[in-house]
PDB file of C-alpha atoms in Angstrom:
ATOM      1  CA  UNK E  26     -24.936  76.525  85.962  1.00 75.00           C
ATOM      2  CA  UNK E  27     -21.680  75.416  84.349  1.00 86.00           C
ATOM      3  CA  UNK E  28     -18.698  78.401  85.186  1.00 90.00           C
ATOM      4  CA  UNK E  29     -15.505  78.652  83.011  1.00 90.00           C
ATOM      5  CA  UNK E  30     -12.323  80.146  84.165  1.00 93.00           C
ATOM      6  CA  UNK E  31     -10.387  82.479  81.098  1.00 95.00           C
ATOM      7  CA  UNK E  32      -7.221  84.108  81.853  1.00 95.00           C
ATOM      8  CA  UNK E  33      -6.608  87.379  79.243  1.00 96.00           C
ATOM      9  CA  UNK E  34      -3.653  89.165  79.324  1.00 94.00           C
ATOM     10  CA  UNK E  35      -3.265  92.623  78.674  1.00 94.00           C
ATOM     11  CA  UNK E  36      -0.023  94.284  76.645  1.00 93.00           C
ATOM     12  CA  UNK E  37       1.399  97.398  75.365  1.00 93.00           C
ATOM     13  CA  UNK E  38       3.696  99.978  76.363  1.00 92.00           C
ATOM     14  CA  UNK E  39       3.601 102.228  79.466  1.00 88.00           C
ATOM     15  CA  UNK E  40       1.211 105.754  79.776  1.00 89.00           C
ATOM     16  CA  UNK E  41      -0.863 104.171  76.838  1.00 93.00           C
ATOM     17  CA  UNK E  42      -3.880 103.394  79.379  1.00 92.00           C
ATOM     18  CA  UNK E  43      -4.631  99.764  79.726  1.00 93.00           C
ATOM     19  CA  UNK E  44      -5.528 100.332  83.651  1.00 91.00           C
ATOM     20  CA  UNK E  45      -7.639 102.826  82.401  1.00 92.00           C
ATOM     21  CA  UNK E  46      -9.124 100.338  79.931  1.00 94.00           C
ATOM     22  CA  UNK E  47      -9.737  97.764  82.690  1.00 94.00           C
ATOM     23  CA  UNK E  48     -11.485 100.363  84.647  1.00 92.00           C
ATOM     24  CA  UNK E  49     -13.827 101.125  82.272  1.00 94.00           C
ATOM     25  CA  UNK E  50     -15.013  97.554  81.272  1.00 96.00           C
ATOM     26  CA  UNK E  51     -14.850  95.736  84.964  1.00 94.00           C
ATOM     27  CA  UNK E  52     -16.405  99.055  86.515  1.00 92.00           C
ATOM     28  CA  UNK E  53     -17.709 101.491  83.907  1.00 92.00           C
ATOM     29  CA  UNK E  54     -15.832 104.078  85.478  1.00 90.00           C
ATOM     30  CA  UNK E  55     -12.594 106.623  84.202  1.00 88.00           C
ATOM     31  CA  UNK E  56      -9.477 106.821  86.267  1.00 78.00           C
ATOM     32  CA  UNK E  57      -7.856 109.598  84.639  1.00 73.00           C
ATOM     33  CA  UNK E  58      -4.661 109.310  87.297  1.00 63.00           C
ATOM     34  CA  UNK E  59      -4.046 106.065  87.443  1.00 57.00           C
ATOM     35  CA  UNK E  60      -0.408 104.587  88.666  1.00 58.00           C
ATOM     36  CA  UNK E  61       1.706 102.803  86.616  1.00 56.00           C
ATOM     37  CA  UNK E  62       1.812  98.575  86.996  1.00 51.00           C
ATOM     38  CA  UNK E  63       4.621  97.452  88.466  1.00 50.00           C
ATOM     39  CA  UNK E  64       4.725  93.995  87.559  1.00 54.00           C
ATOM     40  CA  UNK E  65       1.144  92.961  87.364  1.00 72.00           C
ATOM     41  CA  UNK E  66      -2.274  93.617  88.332  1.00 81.00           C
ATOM     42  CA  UNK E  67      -5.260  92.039  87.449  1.00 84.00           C
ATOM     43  CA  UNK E  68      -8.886  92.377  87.579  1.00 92.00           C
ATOM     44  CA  UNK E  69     -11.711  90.005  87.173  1.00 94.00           C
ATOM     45  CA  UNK E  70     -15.283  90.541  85.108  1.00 95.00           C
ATOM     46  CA  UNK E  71     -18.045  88.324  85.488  1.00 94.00           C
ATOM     47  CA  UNK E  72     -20.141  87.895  82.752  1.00 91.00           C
ATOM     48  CA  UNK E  73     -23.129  85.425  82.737  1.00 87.00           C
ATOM     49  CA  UNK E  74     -24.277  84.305  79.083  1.00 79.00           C
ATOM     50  CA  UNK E  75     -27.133  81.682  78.493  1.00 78.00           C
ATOM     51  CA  UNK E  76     -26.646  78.565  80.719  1.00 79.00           C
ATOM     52  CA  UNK E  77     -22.992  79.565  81.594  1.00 87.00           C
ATOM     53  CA  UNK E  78     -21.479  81.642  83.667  1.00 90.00           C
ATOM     54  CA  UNK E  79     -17.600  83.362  82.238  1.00 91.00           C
ATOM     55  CA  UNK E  80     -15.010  84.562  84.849  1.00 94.00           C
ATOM     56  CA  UNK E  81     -12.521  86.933  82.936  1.00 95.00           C
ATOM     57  CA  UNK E  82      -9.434  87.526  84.381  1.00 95.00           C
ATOM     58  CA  UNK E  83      -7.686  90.376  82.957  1.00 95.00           C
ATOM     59  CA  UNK E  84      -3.684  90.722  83.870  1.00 93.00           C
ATOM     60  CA  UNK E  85      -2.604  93.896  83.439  1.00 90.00           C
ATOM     61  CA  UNK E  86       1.331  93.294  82.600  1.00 83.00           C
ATOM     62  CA  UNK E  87       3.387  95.978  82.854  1.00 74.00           C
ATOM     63  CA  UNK E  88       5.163  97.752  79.575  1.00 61.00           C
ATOM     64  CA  UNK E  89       8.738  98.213  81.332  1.00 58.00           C
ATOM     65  CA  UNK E  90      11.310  96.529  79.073  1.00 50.00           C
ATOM     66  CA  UNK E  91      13.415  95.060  82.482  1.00 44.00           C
ATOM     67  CA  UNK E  92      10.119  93.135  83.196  1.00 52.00           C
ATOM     68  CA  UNK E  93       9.791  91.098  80.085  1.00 56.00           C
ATOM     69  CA  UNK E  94      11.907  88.511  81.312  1.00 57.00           C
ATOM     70  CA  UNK E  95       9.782  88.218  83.985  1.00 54.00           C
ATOM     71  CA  UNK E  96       6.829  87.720  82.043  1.00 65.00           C
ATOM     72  CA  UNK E  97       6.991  84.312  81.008  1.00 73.00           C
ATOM     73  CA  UNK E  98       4.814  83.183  84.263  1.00 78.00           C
ATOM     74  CA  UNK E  99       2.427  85.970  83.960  1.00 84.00           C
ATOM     75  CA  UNK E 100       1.385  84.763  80.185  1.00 88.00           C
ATOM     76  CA  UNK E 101       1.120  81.058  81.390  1.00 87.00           C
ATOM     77  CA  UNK E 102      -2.480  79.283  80.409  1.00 92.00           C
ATOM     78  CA  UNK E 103      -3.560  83.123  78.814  1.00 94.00           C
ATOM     79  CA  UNK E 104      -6.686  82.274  76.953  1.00 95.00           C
ATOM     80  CA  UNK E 105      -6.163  85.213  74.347  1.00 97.00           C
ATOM     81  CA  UNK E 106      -4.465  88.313  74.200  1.00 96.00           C
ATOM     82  CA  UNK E 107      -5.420  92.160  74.205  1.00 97.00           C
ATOM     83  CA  UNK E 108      -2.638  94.938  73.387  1.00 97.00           C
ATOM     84  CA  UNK E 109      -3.293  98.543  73.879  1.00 97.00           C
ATOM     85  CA  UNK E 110      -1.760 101.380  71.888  1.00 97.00           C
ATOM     86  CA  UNK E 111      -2.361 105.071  72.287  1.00 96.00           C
ATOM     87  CA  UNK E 112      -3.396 106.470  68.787  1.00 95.00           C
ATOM     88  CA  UNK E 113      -1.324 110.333  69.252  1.00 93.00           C
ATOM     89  CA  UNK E 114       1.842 108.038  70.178  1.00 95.00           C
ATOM     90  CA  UNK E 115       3.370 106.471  67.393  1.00 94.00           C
ATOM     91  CA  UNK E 116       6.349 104.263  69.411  1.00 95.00           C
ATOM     92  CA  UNK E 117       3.448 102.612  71.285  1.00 95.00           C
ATOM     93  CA  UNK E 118       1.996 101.562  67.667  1.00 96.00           C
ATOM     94  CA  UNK E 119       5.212 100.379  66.537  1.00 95.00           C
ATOM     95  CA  UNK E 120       5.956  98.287  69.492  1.00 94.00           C
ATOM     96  CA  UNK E 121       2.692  96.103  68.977  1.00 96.00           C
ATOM     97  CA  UNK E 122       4.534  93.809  66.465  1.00 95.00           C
ATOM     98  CA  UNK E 123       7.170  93.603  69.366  1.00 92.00           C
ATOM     99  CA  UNK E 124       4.209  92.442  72.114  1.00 93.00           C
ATOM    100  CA  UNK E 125       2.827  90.247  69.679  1.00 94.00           C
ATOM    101  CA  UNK E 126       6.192  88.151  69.205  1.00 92.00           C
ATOM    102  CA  UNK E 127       6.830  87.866  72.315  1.00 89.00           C
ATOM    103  CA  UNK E 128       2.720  86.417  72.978  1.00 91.00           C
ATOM    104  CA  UNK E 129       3.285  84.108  69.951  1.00 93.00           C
ATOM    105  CA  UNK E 130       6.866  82.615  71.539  1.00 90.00           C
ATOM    106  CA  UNK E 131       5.598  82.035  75.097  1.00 90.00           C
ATOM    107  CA  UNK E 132       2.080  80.785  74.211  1.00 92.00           C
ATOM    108  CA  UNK E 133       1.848  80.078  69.825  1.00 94.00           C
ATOM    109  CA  UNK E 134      -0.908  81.556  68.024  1.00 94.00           C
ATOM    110  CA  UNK E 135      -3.906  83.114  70.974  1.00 96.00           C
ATOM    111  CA  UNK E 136      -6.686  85.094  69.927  1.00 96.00           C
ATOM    112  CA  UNK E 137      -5.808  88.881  69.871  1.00 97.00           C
ATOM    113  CA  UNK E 138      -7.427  92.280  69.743  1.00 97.00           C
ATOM    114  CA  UNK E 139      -5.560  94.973  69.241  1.00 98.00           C
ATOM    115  CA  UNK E 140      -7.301  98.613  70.796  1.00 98.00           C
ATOM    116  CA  UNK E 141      -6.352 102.096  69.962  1.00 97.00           C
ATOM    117  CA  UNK E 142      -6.979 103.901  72.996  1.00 96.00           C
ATOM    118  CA  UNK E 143      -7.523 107.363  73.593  1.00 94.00           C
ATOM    119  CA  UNK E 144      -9.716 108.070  70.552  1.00 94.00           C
ATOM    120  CA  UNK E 145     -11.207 111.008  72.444  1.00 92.00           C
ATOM    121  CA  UNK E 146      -8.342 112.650  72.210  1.00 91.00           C
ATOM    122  CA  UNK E 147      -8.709 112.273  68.307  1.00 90.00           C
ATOM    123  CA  UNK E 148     -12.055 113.692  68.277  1.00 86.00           C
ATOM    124  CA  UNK E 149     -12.016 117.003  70.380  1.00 79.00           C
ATOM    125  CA  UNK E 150     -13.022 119.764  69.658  1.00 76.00           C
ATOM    126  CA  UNK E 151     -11.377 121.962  72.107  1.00 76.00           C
ATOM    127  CA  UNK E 152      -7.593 120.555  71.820  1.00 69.00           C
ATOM    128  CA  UNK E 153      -7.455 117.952  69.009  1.00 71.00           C
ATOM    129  CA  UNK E 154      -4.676 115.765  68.894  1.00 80.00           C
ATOM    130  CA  UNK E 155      -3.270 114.176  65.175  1.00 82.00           C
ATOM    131  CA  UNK E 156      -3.513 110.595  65.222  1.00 88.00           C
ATOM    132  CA  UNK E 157      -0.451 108.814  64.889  1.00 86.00           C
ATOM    133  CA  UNK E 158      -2.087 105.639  62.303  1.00 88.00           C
ATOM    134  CA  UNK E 159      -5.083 106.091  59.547  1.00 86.00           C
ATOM    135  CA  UNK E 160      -7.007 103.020  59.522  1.00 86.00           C
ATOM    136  CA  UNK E 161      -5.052 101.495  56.235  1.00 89.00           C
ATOM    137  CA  UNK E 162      -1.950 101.211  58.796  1.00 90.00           C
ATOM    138  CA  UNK E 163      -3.918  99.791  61.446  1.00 92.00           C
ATOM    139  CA  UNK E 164      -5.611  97.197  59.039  1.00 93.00           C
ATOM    140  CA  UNK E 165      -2.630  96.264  57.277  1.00 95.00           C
ATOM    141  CA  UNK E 166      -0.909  95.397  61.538  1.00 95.00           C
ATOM    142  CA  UNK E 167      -3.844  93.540  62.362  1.00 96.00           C
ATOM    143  CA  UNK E 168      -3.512  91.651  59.092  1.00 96.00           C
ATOM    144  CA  UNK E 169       0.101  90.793  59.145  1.00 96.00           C
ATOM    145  CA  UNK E 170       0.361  89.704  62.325  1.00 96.00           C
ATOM    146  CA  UNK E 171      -2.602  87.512  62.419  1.00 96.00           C
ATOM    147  CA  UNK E 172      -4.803  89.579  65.020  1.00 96.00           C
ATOM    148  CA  UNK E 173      -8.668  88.962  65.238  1.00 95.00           C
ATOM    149  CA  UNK E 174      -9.512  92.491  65.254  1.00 95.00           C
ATOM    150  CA  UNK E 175      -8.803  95.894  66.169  1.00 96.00           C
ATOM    151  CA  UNK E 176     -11.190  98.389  67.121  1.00 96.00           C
ATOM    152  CA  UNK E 177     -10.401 102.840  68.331  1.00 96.00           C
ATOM    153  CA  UNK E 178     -11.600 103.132  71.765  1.00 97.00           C
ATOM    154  CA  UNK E 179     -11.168 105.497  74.459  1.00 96.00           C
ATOM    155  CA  UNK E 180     -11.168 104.592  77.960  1.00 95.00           C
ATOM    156  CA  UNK E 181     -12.691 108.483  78.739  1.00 94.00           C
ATOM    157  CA  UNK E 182     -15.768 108.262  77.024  1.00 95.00           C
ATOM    158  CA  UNK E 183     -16.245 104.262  76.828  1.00 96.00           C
ATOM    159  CA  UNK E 184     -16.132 104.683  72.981  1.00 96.00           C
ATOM    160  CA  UNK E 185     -16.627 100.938  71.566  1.00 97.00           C
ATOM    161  CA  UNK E 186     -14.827  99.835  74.983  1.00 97.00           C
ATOM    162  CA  UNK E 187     -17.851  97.615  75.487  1.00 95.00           C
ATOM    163  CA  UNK E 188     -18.153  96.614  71.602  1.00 96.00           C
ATOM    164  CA  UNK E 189     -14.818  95.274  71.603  1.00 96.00           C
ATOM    165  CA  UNK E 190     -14.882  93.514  75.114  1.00 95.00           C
ATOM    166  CA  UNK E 191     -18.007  91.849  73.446  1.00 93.00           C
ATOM    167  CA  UNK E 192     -16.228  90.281  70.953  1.00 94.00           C
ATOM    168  CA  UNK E 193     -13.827  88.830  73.137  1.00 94.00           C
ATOM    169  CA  UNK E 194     -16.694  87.119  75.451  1.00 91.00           C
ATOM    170  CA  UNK E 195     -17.354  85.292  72.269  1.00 90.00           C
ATOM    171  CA  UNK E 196     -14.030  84.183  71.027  1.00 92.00           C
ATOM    172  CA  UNK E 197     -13.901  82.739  74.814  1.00 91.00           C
ATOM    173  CA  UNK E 198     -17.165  81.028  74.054  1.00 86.00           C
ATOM    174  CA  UNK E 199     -15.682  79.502  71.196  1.00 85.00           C
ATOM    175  CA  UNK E 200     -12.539  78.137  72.912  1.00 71.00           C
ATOM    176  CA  UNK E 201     -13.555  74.147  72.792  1.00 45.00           C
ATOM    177  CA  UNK E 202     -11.855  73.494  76.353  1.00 46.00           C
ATOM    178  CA  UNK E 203     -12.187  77.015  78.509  1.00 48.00           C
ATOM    179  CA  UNK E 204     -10.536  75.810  81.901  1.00 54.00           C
ATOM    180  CA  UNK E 205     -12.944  74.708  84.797  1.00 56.00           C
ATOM    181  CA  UNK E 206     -13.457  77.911  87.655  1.00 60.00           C
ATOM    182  CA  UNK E 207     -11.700  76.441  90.874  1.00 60.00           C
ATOM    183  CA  UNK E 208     -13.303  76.753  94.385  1.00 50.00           C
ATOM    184  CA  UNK E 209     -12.543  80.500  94.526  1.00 51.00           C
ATOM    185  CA  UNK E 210     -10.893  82.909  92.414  1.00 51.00           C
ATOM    186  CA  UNK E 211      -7.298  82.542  92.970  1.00 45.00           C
ATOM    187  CA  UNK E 212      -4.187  82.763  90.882  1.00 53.00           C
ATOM    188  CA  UNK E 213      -0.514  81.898  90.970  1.00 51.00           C
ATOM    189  CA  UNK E 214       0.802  83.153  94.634  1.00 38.00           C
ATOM    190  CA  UNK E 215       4.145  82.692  93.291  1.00 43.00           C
ATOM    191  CA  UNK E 216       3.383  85.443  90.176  1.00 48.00           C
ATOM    192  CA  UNK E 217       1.244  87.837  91.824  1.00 45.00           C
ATOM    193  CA  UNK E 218       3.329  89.318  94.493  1.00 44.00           C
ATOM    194  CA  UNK E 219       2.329  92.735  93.596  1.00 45.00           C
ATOM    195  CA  UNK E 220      -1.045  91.599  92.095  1.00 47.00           C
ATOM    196  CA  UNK E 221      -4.755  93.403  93.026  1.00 47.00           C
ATOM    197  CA  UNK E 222      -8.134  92.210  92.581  1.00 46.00           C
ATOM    198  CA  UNK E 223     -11.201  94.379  91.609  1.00 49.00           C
ATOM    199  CA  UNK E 224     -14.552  91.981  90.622  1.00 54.00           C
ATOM    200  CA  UNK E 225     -17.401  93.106  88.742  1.00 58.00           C
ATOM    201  CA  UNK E 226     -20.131  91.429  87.287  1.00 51.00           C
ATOM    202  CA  UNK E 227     -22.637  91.699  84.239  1.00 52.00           C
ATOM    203  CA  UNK E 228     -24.864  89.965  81.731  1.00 45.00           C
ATOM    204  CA  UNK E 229     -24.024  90.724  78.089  1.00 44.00           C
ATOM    205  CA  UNK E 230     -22.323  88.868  75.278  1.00 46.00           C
ATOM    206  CA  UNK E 231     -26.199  88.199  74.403  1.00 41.00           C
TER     207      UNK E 231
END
């Protein structure tokens, strides 16, 4: 059975919950206290579709302005893109247009999702919170700067976490060339200095 290697990267400000994200999709599983990135972490999802078998790696990159200029080696050979806003913080909407420059100047145009965490938050109905975007803003981002789709998620519940991950299996399907899995699953010792691995495995994108 043929394996392909993807590298995603994963964007957006501080406190908006990608680790949370990550832990939810590689482990189905909330960590509601999770520590802030410093640097990058990454985790890797194993998904086995048809007569293939996908190894997603998922780097975590963290939101700290003084680390962009490190970035440049942690978005190397991404395969596509996911940025994570929280939807009762409106900064961390604003600064997707910000992420997304910076993705299209290191790499050109990637595939990108755009997710809205924290849509539980939205929805309760002990302490609900305003949301910071209606869906005409959201639409309208996603449009101008050329994203593949956007979907409201929330990490706690593991509202459309897995419909949106879904979607990304496929657009790595459709990637003409995905990059051949080597020996074991290793990355860049030089870039992940302060880098941890958590594996999981699963069949879907069916």
């Amino acid at each position: 059975m043929a394996e392909y290697l993807y590298k995603v990267i994963v964007i957006g400000d501080n406190f908006v919950g990608k680790v949370s994200l990550l832990n939810r999709y590689v482990n189905n599983r909330y960590v509601e206290n999770c520590k802030k990135t410093i640097g990058v972490d990454y985790l890797l999802k194993v998904i086995h579709h048809d007569e293939c078998t996908l190894r997603i790696q998922f780097w975590d990159i963290c939101g700290q302005e003084h680390t962009k200029q490190l970035s440049r080696s942690y978005y190397k050979d991404a395969s596509a893109c996911v940025i994570v806003f929280d939807l009762t913080n409106r900064n961390s909407f604003n600064s997707i247009r910000q992420w997304k420059e910076e993705v299209d100047n290191k790499l050109g145009q990637i595939p990108t999702l755009i997710l809205a965490n924290k849509f539980d938050l939205i929805v309760s109905p002990d302490n609900p919170h305003s949301s910071c975007i209606d869906d005409m803003d959201l639409e309208s981002l996603k449009d101008s700067i050329h994203a593949t789709d956007c979907y409201q998620v929330s990490a706690k519940t593991g509202h459309q976490v897995h419909k949106s991950m879904k979607l990304l299996g496929k657009i790595l399907l459709g990637i003409s060339k995905p990059k051949p899995t080597p020996p074991r699953d290793v990355v860049d010792p030089s870039d992940t200095s302060n880098a941890n691995e958590v594996t999981a495995s699963s069949s879907c994108c069916n």
